GROMACS .gro file of C-alpha atoms in nm:
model
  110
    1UNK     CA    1   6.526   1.271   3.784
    2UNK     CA    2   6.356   1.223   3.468
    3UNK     CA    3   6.404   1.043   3.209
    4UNK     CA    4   6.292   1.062   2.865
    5UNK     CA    5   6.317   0.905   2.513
    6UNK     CA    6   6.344   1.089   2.199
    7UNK     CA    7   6.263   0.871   1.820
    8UNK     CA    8   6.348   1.085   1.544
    9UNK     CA    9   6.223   0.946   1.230
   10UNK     CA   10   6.419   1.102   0.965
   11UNK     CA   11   6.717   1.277   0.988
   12UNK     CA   12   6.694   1.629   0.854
   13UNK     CA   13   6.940   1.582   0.556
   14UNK     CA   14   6.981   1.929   0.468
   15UNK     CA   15   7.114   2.095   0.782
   16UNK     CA   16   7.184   2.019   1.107
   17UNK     CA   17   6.856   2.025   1.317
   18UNK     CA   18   6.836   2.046   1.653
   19UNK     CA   19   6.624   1.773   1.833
   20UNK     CA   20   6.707   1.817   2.227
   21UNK     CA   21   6.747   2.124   2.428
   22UNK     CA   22   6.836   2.107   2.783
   23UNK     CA   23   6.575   2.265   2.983
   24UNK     CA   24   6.659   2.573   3.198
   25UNK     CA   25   6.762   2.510   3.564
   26UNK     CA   26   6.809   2.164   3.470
   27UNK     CA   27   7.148   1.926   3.371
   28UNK     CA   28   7.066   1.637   3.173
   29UNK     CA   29   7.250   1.322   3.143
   30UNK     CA   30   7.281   1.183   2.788
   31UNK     CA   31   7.268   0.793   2.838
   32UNK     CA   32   7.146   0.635   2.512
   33UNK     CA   33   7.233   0.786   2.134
   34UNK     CA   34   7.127   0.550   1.866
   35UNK     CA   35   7.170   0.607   1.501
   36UNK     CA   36   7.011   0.366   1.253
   37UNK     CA   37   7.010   0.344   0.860
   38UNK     CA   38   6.749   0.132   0.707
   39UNK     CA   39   6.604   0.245   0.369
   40UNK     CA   40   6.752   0.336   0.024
   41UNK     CA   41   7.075   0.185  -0.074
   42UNK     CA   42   7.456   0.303  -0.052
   43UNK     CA   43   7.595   0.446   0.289
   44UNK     CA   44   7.482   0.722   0.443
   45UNK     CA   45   7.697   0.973   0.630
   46UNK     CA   46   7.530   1.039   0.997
   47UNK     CA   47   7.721   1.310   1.187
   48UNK     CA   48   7.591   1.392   1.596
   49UNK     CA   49   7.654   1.705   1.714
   50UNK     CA   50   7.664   1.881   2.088
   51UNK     CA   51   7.622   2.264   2.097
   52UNK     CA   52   7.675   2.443   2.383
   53UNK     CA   53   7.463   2.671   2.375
   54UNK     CA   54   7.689   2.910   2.178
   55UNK     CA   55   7.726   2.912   1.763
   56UNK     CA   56   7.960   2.637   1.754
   57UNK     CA   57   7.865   2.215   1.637
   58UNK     CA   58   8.085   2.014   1.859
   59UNK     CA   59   8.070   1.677   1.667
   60UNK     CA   60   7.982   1.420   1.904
   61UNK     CA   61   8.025   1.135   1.651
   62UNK     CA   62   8.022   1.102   1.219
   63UNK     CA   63   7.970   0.746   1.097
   64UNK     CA   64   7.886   0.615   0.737
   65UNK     CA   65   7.572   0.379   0.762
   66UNK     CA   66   7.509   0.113   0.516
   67UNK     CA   67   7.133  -0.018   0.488
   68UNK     CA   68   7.057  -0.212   0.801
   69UNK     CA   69   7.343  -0.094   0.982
   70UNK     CA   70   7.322   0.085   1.337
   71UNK     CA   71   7.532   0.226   1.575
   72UNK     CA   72   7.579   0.372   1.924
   73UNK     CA   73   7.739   0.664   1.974
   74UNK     CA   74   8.008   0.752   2.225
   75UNK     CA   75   7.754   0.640   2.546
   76UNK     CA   76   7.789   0.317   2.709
   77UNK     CA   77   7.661   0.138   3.017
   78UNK     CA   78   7.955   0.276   3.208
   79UNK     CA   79   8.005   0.635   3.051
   80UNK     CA   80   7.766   0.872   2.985
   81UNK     CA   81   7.764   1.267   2.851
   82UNK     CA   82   7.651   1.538   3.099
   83UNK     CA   83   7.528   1.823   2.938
   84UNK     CA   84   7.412   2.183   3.094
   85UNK     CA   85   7.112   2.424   3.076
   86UNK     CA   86   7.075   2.532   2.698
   87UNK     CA   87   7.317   2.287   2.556
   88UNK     CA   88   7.156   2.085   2.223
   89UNK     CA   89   7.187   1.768   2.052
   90UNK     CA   90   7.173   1.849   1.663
   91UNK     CA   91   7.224   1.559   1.342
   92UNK     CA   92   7.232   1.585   1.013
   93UNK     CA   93   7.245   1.272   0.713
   94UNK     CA   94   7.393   1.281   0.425
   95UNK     CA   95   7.035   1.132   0.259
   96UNK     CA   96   6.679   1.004   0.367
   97UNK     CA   97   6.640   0.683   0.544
   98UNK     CA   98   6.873   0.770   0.890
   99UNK     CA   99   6.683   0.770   1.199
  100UNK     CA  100   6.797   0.832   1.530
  101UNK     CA  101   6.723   0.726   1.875
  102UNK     CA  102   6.818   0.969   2.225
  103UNK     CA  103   6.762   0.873   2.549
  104UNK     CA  104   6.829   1.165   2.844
  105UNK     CA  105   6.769   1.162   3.241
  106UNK     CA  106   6.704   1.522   3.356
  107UNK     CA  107   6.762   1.675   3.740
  108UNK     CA  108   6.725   2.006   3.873
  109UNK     CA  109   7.043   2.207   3.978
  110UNK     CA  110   7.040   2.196   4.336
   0.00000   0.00000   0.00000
């Protein structure tokens, strides 16, 4: 198993960007999603998405973020997302200033 951490800066805020792709022969378990809003002012709409490899967003979470808020989304200590070979992680903002934090544990099928 590996794991690995993924720090997005800035949320794309013009379309929803892809920022994790599971790797081929491998399943990846999604056990940290972080989304954080901490410049500008107002609230900022931050939507997560999981694709499945097809055409289709499925939306993972959508929160409005005021300045200095955070939130996790939909992981916890005790659950955690499971995700297969070409499936992606995508997010979009309604503005600058969202970032987000992903953290994944990869294994090879068997």
């Amino acid at each position: 198993m590996k794991a690995k951490t993924i720090y997005v800066d800035e949320i794309n805020s013009s379309t929803a960007t892809t920022y994790y792709t599971v790797p081929p022969n491998t399943r990846t378990k999604v056990v940290l999603l972080h989304a954080q809003h901490d410049t500008g002012s107002g609230a900022k709409d931050v939507q997560i998405f999981i694709n499945d490899g097809a055409t289709n967003n499925h939306v993972m979470h959508a929160k409005a973020l005021s300045v200095g808020d955070d939130v996790n989304f939909g992981v916890s200590q005790t659950s955690y997302l499971m995700m297969e070979t070409g499936f992606t992680v995508k997010a979009i903002a309604t503005d600058t200033g969202c970032q987000m934090l992903l953290t994944v544990e990869e294994s090879n099928y068997i």
